[in-house]
Short mmCIF file of C-alpha atoms in Angstrom, two decimals:
data_model
loop_
_atom_site.label_atom_id
_atom_site.label_comp_id
_atom_site.label_asym_id
_atom_site.label_seq_id
_atom_site.Cartn_x
_atom_site.Cartn_y
_atom_site.Cartn_z
CA UNK A 44 0.00 0.00 0.00
CA UNK A 45 1.43 3.35 -1.02
CA UNK A 46 2.06 5.94 1.65
CA UNK A 47 0.50 9.37 1.56
CA UNK A 48 3.92 10.96 1.94
CA UNK A 49 7.43 9.56 2.09
CA UNK A 50 8.41 11.56 5.14
CA UNK A 51 6.80 13.29 8.12
CA UNK A 52 8.42 16.56 7.05
CA UNK A 53 5.44 18.85 7.19
CA UNK A 54 2.41 17.00 8.38
CA UNK A 55 0.64 20.26 9.22
CA UNK A 56 0.93 21.39 5.63
CA UNK A 57 0.26 17.92 4.30
CA UNK A 58 -3.04 17.78 6.14
CA UNK A 59 -3.93 21.11 4.57
CA UNK A 60 -2.89 19.72 1.18
CA UNK A 61 -5.28 16.80 1.69
CA UNK A 62 -8.08 19.32 1.50
CA UNK A 63 -7.39 19.64 -2.20
CA UNK A 64 -7.97 15.91 -2.61
CA UNK A 65 -11.13 16.03 -0.52
CA UNK A 66 -12.56 18.85 -2.57
CA UNK A 67 -13.11 16.42 -5.43
CA UNK A 68 -14.85 13.80 -3.28
CA UNK A 69 -18.48 13.31 -2.46
CA UNK A 70 -20.49 11.66 0.31
CA UNK A 71 -23.28 12.64 2.64
CA UNK A 72 -23.76 13.63 6.10
CA UNK A 73 -22.37 14.29 13.92
CA UNK A 74 -21.48 15.00 18.38
CA UNK A 75 -21.70 16.06 22.03
CA UNK A 76 -21.38 19.55 23.00
CA UNK A 77 -21.71 18.96 21.33
CA UNK A 78 -23.41 15.47 21.51
CA UNK A 79 -25.03 15.97 18.09
CA UNK A 80 -27.32 13.73 16.13
CA UNK A 81 -24.83 11.04 15.14
CA UNK A 82 -23.84 9.90 18.60
CA UNK A 83 -26.41 8.08 20.68
CA UNK A 84 -27.86 10.28 23.37
CA UNK A 85 -26.74 9.63 26.92
CA UNK A 86 -28.62 6.68 28.30
CA UNK A 87 -29.68 5.44 24.87
CA UNK A 88 -28.45 2.17 23.40
CA UNK A 89 -24.94 2.40 24.76
CA UNK A 90 -24.27 -0.70 26.89
CA UNK A 91 -21.42 -0.57 29.35
CA UNK A 92 -18.10 -1.87 28.11
CA UNK A 93 -16.42 -4.84 29.73
CA UNK A 94 -14.18 -2.47 31.67
CA UNK A 95 -17.22 -0.69 33.07
CA UNK A 96 -19.36 -3.73 33.80
CA UNK A 97 -16.61 -6.04 35.00
CA UNK A 98 -18.09 -8.85 32.87
CA UNK A 99 -16.94 -10.62 29.72
CA UNK A 100 -16.99 -8.32 26.70
CA UNK A 101 -19.20 -9.24 23.79
CA UNK A 102 -17.45 -10.14 20.54
CA UNK A 103 -17.65 -6.93 18.53
CA UNK A 104 -15.74 -8.35 15.59
CA UNK A 105 -12.88 -6.96 13.52
CA UNK A 106 -12.37 -3.32 12.61
CA UNK A 107 -9.69 -1.42 10.74
CA UNK A 108 -8.05 1.89 11.71
CA UNK A 109 -6.04 3.68 9.03
CA UNK A 110 -3.20 6.02 9.97
CA UNK A 111 -2.68 9.41 8.38
CA UNK A 112 1.07 8.96 7.97
CA UNK A 113 3.95 6.63 8.50
CA UNK A 114 3.88 5.38 12.13
CA UNK A 115 5.13 7.97 14.62
CA UNK A 116 4.49 9.20 18.13
CA UNK A 117 1.11 10.69 17.22
CA UNK A 118 0.02 7.06 16.92
CA UNK A 119 1.66 5.60 20.03
CA UNK A 120 -1.58 5.17 21.97
CA UNK A 121 -3.03 3.03 19.19
CA UNK A 122 -0.05 0.69 19.18
CA UNK A 123 -0.18 0.52 22.99
CA UNK A 124 -3.88 -0.35 22.88
CA UNK A 125 -3.13 -3.19 20.47
CA UNK A 126 -0.08 -4.50 22.33
CA UNK A 127 -1.59 -4.26 25.81
CA UNK A 128 -4.89 -5.83 24.81
CA UNK A 129 -7.02 -2.77 25.63
CA UNK A 130 -9.25 -3.37 22.60
CA UNK A 131 -9.23 -7.14 22.94
CA UNK A 132 -10.60 -7.02 26.49
CA UNK A 133 -13.48 -4.94 25.11
CA UNK A 134 -14.27 -7.56 22.48
CA UNK A 135 -12.73 -5.67 19.57
CA UNK A 136 -10.15 -6.98 17.09
CA UNK A 137 -8.38 -3.91 15.64
CA UNK A 138 -6.08 -3.90 12.63
CA UNK A 139 -3.83 -0.84 12.18
CA UNK A 140 -3.12 -0.10 8.50
CA UNK A 141 -1.12 2.48 6.58
CA UNK A 142 -2.85 5.09 4.40
CA UNK A 143 -3.20 4.88 0.63
CA UNK A 144 -2.36 7.75 -1.70
CA UNK A 145 -5.97 8.97 -1.50
CA UNK A 146 -5.62 9.43 2.27
CA UNK A 147 -7.25 8.17 5.46
CA UNK A 148 -10.33 10.42 5.30
CA UNK A 149 -11.37 8.92 1.99
CA UNK A 150 -11.15 5.38 3.41
CA UNK A 151 -13.21 6.32 6.47
CA UNK A 152 -15.83 8.17 4.43
CA UNK A 153 -16.32 5.25 2.04
CA UNK A 154 -16.28 2.54 4.72
CA UNK A 155 -13.00 1.03 3.52
CA UNK A 156 -11.77 1.67 7.08
CA UNK A 157 -13.91 1.85 10.21
CA UNK A 158 -11.71 4.41 11.95
CA UNK A 159 -8.93 6.75 10.95
CA UNK A 160 -6.38 9.27 12.08
CA UNK A 161 -7.19 12.63 10.54
CA UNK A 162 -7.00 16.33 11.34
CA UNK A 163 -9.47 19.13 11.89
CA UNK A 164 -8.24 20.81 8.70
CA UNK A 165 -9.17 17.86 6.51
CA UNK A 166 -12.36 16.98 8.32
CA UNK A 167 -13.69 20.52 8.02
CA UNK A 168 -13.28 20.54 4.25
CA UNK A 169 -14.62 16.99 4.06
CA UNK A 170 -17.82 18.13 5.77
CA UNK A 171 -18.09 21.00 3.32
CA UNK A 172 -18.05 18.39 0.57
CA UNK A 173 -20.75 16.29 2.32
CA UNK A 174 -18.34 13.57 3.44
CA UNK A 175 -19.93 12.21 6.66
CA UNK A 176 -16.80 11.98 8.84
CA UNK A 177 -16.93 12.62 12.58
CA UNK A 178 -14.07 13.32 14.99
CA UNK A 179 -14.17 11.04 18.05
CA UNK A 180 -11.19 12.36 20.02
CA UNK A 181 -8.39 14.90 19.86
CA UNK A 182 -5.14 12.95 19.95
CA UNK A 183 -3.22 16.10 20.94
CA UNK A 184 -5.05 18.83 22.84
CA UNK A 185 -3.30 21.84 21.26
CA UNK A 186 -1.78 22.48 17.86
CA UNK A 187 1.95 21.76 18.09
CA UNK A 188 2.70 22.65 14.47
CA UNK A 189 4.50 25.71 13.27
CA UNK A 190 6.89 27.20 10.75
CA UNK A 191 10.45 26.02 11.22
CA UNK A 192 13.65 27.47 9.85
CA UNK A 193 17.36 27.03 10.54
CA UNK A 194 18.40 29.60 13.13
CA UNK A 195 20.89 31.22 10.75
CA UNK A 196 17.97 32.32 8.52
CA UNK A 197 16.98 34.69 11.38
CA UNK A 198 13.24 34.02 10.91
CA UNK A 199 11.87 34.60 14.40
CA UNK A 200 8.44 36.16 13.75
CA UNK A 201 5.86 36.14 10.94
CA UNK A 202 7.11 39.50 9.67
CA UNK A 203 10.48 37.83 9.04
CA UNK A 204 8.88 35.61 6.39
CA UNK A 205 9.21 38.55 3.99
CA UNK A 206 11.96 37.98 1.44
CA UNK A 207 12.18 34.25 2.18
CA UNK A 208 11.12 31.05 0.40
CA UNK A 209 8.44 28.82 1.90
CA UNK A 210 8.42 25.15 0.98
CA UNK A 211 4.88 23.80 0.99
CA UNK A 212 2.29 21.73 -0.82
CA UNK A 213 0.66 24.28 -3.11
CA UNK A 214 -2.52 24.72 -1.06
CA UNK A 215 -4.30 28.08 -0.88
CA UNK A 216 -4.84 27.44 2.83
CA UNK A 217 -1.09 27.63 3.42
CA UNK A 218 -0.94 31.13 1.99
CA UNK A 219 -4.01 32.12 4.03
CA UNK A 220 -2.45 30.95 7.28
CA UNK A 221 0.94 32.55 6.57
CA UNK A 222 -0.69 35.73 5.28
CA UNK A 223 -2.96 36.14 8.29
CA UNK A 224 -0.02 35.76 10.68
CA UNK A 225 2.06 38.26 8.72
CA UNK A 226 -0.79 40.75 8.48
CA UNK A 227 -0.96 40.98 12.27
CA UNK A 228 2.56 42.42 12.15
CA UNK A 229 2.00 44.65 9.12
CA UNK A 230 3.98 42.39 6.80
CA UNK A 231 3.14 41.46 3.20
CA UNK A 232 2.61 37.82 2.20
CA UNK A 233 3.27 38.77 -1.44
CA UNK A 234 6.91 39.18 -0.45
CA UNK A 235 7.13 35.44 0.35
CA UNK A 236 8.20 33.06 -2.40
CA UNK A 237 5.97 29.95 -2.30
CA UNK A 238 7.69 26.80 -3.57
CA UNK A 239 6.05 23.37 -3.93
CA UNK A 240 8.50 21.20 -2.00
CA UNK A 241 6.62 17.93 -2.52
CA UNK A 242 7.93 15.12 -0.34
CA UNK A 243 11.45 16.50 0.04
CA UNK A 244 12.97 15.97 3.48
CA UNK A 245 12.96 19.14 5.61
CA UNK A 246 16.69 19.00 6.31
CA UNK A 247 17.50 18.53 2.63
CA UNK A 248 15.10 21.26 1.52
CA UNK A 249 16.49 23.95 3.82
CA UNK A 250 19.99 23.29 2.54
CA UNK A 251 18.82 24.15 -0.96
CA UNK A 252 16.32 26.83 -1.99
CA UNK A 253 13.86 26.64 0.95
CA UNK A 254 14.09 28.92 4.00
CA UNK A 255 11.17 27.70 6.14
CA UNK A 256 8.56 24.94 6.22
CA UNK A 257 5.51 23.84 8.21
CA UNK A 258 6.41 21.05 10.63
CA UNK A 259 5.30 19.27 13.78
CA UNK A 260 7.92 19.91 16.42
CA UNK A 261 7.33 16.53 18.07
CA UNK A 262 9.04 14.80 15.17
CA UNK A 263 11.01 17.08 12.86
CA UNK A 264 11.85 19.51 15.66
CA UNK A 265 13.10 16.73 17.90
CA UNK A 266 15.06 15.26 15.00
CA UNK A 267 16.70 18.67 14.55
CA UNK A 268 17.71 18.63 18.21
CA UNK A 269 19.27 15.22 17.74
CA UNK A 270 21.14 16.41 14.64
CA UNK A 271 22.41 19.46 16.49
CA UNK A 272 20.51 21.73 14.09
CA UNK A 273 19.17 24.81 15.86
CA UNK A 274 15.72 25.83 14.64
CA UNK A 275 13.57 28.90 15.06
CA UNK A 276 9.88 28.03 15.45
CA UNK A 277 6.89 30.26 14.74
CA UNK A 278 3.85 28.43 16.16
CA UNK A 279 0.44 29.02 14.58
CA UNK A 280 -1.39 29.11 17.88
CA UNK A 281 0.77 32.01 19.14
CA UNK A 282 -0.68 34.37 16.53
CA UNK A 283 -4.33 33.37 16.12
CA UNK A 284 -6.36 31.41 18.67
CA UNK A 285 -8.45 30.00 15.83
CA UNK A 286 -5.37 28.19 14.54
CA UNK A 287 -5.04 26.25 17.80
CA UNK A 288 -7.12 23.50 16.24
CA UNK A 289 -7.11 19.74 16.76
CA UNK A 290 -4.49 17.90 14.77
CA UNK A 291 -4.48 14.94 14.73
CA UNK A 292 -7.86 13.44 15.66
CA UNK A 293 -9.46 10.00 15.64
CA UNK A 294 -12.28 9.75 13.13
CA UNK A 295 -15.12 7.52 12.03
CA UNK A 296 -18.19 7.78 9.81
CA UNK A 297 -21.75 8.72 10.72
CA UNK A 298 -22.79 5.28 9.45
CA UNK A 299 -20.41 3.53 11.85
CA UNK A 300 -21.78 5.55 14.78
CA UNK A 301 -25.36 4.75 13.80
CA UNK A 302 -24.87 1.05 12.99
CA UNK A 303 -22.16 -0.02 15.46
CA UNK A 304 -22.10 2.33 18.46
CA UNK A 305 -20.81 -0.45 20.74
CA UNK A 306 -17.78 -0.97 18.51
CA UNK A 307 -17.18 2.79 18.37
CA UNK A 308 -17.31 3.04 22.16
CA UNK A 309 -14.96 0.08 22.59
CA UNK A 310 -12.52 1.56 20.08
CA UNK A 311 -12.44 4.99 21.73
CA UNK A 312 -12.20 3.55 25.25
CA UNK A 313 -9.31 1.29 24.22
CA UNK A 314 -7.52 4.14 22.47
CA UNK A 315 -8.06 6.37 25.50
CA UNK A 316 -6.48 3.76 27.74
CA UNK A 317 -3.59 3.45 25.29
CA UNK A 318 -2.90 7.18 25.23
CA UNK A 319 -3.22 7.42 29.01
CA UNK A 320 -0.57 4.71 29.26
CA UNK A 321 1.65 6.75 26.93
CA UNK A 322 1.06 9.82 29.11
CA UNK A 323 2.00 7.94 32.27
CA UNK A 324 4.76 5.75 30.81
CA UNK A 325 6.40 7.54 27.86
CA UNK A 326 9.53 5.39 27.74
CA UNK A 327 7.65 2.09 27.84
CA UNK A 328 5.13 3.37 25.31
CA UNK A 329 7.96 4.36 22.98
CA UNK A 330 9.34 0.82 23.26
CA UNK A 331 5.96 -0.55 22.17
CA UNK A 332 5.89 1.73 19.10
CA UNK A 333 9.45 0.73 18.21
CA UNK A 334 8.68 -2.97 18.63
CA UNK A 335 5.74 -2.68 16.23
CA UNK A 336 7.77 -0.59 13.76
CA UNK A 337 11.43 -1.67 14.04
CA UNK A 338 12.50 0.47 11.07
CA UNK A 339 11.89 3.65 13.07
CA UNK A 340 14.82 5.56 14.56
CA UNK A 341 14.64 4.36 18.16
CA UNK A 342 16.44 7.36 19.59
CA UNK A 343 14.14 9.75 17.78
CA UNK A 344 11.05 7.86 18.95
CA UNK A 345 12.23 7.93 22.56
CA UNK A 346 12.99 11.66 22.51
CA UNK A 347 9.82 12.51 20.61
CA UNK A 348 7.69 10.51 23.01
CA UNK A 349 9.18 12.22 26.03
CA UNK A 350 8.35 15.61 24.47
CA UNK A 351 4.87 14.70 23.24
CA UNK A 352 3.39 12.57 26.05
CA UNK A 353 2.53 15.55 28.31
CA UNK A 354 0.85 17.26 25.37
CA UNK A 355 -1.67 14.53 24.55
CA UNK A 356 -4.00 15.60 27.36
CA UNK A 357 -2.36 18.88 28.38
CA UNK A 358 -4.93 21.12 30.16
CA UNK A 359 -8.04 19.12 29.19
CA UNK A 360 -10.11 17.31 31.85
CA UNK A 361 -9.50 14.04 30.01
CA UNK A 362 -7.59 12.79 26.98
CA UNK A 363 -9.47 13.34 23.75
CA UNK A 364 -11.79 16.12 24.95
CA UNK A 365 -12.96 18.48 22.19
CA UNK A 366 -14.55 21.92 22.39
CA UNK A 367 -17.11 23.37 20.03
CA UNK A 368 -15.37 26.73 19.90
CA UNK A 369 -12.24 25.09 18.52
CA UNK A 370 -14.24 23.55 15.68
CA UNK A 371 -16.16 26.73 14.94
CA UNK A 372 -13.07 28.94 15.27
CA UNK A 373 -11.07 27.21 12.56
CA UNK A 374 -14.07 27.08 10.23
CA UNK A 375 -14.64 30.79 10.73
CA UNK A 376 -10.97 31.40 9.91
CA UNK A 377 -11.43 29.51 6.63
CA UNK A 378 -14.62 31.44 5.84
CA UNK A 379 -12.86 34.72 6.52
CA UNK A 380 -10.28 33.79 3.89
CA UNK A 381 -12.92 32.48 1.46
CA UNK A 382 -11.64 28.90 1.72
CA UNK A 383 -14.93 27.65 3.13
CA UNK A 384 -18.14 28.53 1.35
CA UNK A 385 -20.74 26.61 3.35
CA UNK A 386 -22.19 27.14 6.80
CA UNK A 387 -21.39 23.93 8.64
CA UNK A 388 -23.14 22.23 11.54
CA UNK A 389 -20.26 22.32 14.02
CA UNK A 390 -22.09 20.02 16.44
CA UNK A 391 -22.17 17.35 13.73
CA UNK A 392 -18.42 17.42 13.16
CA UNK A 393 -17.24 15.98 16.46
CA UNK A 394 -18.43 14.07 19.50
CA UNK A 395 -17.20 13.54 23.06
CA UNK A 396 -19.93 10.96 23.64
CA UNK A 397 -17.69 7.90 23.39
CA UNK A 398 -14.88 9.11 25.65
CA UNK A 399 -14.65 7.52 29.10
CA UNK A 400 -16.09 9.73 31.81
CA UNK A 401 -13.42 11.80 33.61
#
């Protein structure tokens, strides 16, 4: 199966780029407080899981979860859930698969996968195109992506983007994000040279004709530390609260929620237990990810996990918690920049209903 990208260079930008793919897709279209129409209402047909009841879990069958990328520390909780039997004890047999070229959202929307790892960026545009995808949990509570550059480029603030080359994916959303950040400091986005960097490795790109790129610090930033490469980071969330969106998230389809709510609940509960383990035991969790994916750089995984584990839950009352204002804020940002043309039902886009009670 072909991978969406060959490296994890700029997953923030890559998720944005996926919007271009989604724009050509169709489908039809859910959440708790949002608890929305897709999720069963509290007290409806939502039997207690084995962990809640203390009894033997019913056999909920096999399901497939598709990643958004090559395996990395965003996914650790899923590999922990599989290795530690957190899904099995709930009666669920979960297969973790890699994404095709068309991306994880497409597989989830069409039913080719029951669950997926996605991002608020992609899901928002999917909903605009009537693809019935729902976010079940925020894997990381706050947006840890930003624009990275080698320190010797002296790019410390958005205004410093002027006169420099940005390596991206050719998405209009990239220019909107960069432009909005620059505008706050009176700078001109037209003075940035936008270059389609494709799948080029960040460290290779910035040695050539690229000055800065969109990265997730948990992976590329930590790799830079290990290489002894000093980076300057300009984080999105520092310049516009609406850009502190959820990326990545766990997703499913409205059909899955309607037809198999027990399986959805078991999946989310098992994943929650997996991520909580990674929060409490970062080193051991890293070992589990490495064991499942021995080609990964073990030192990078260990360092990345130590950095990322506290950020999974961060200041939320529980892992996975999502807020309506985060979903509406990013959509309003897109509308402001004419990248979103529909009024969306924000309460239909996510649900907290399947998360374990705090």
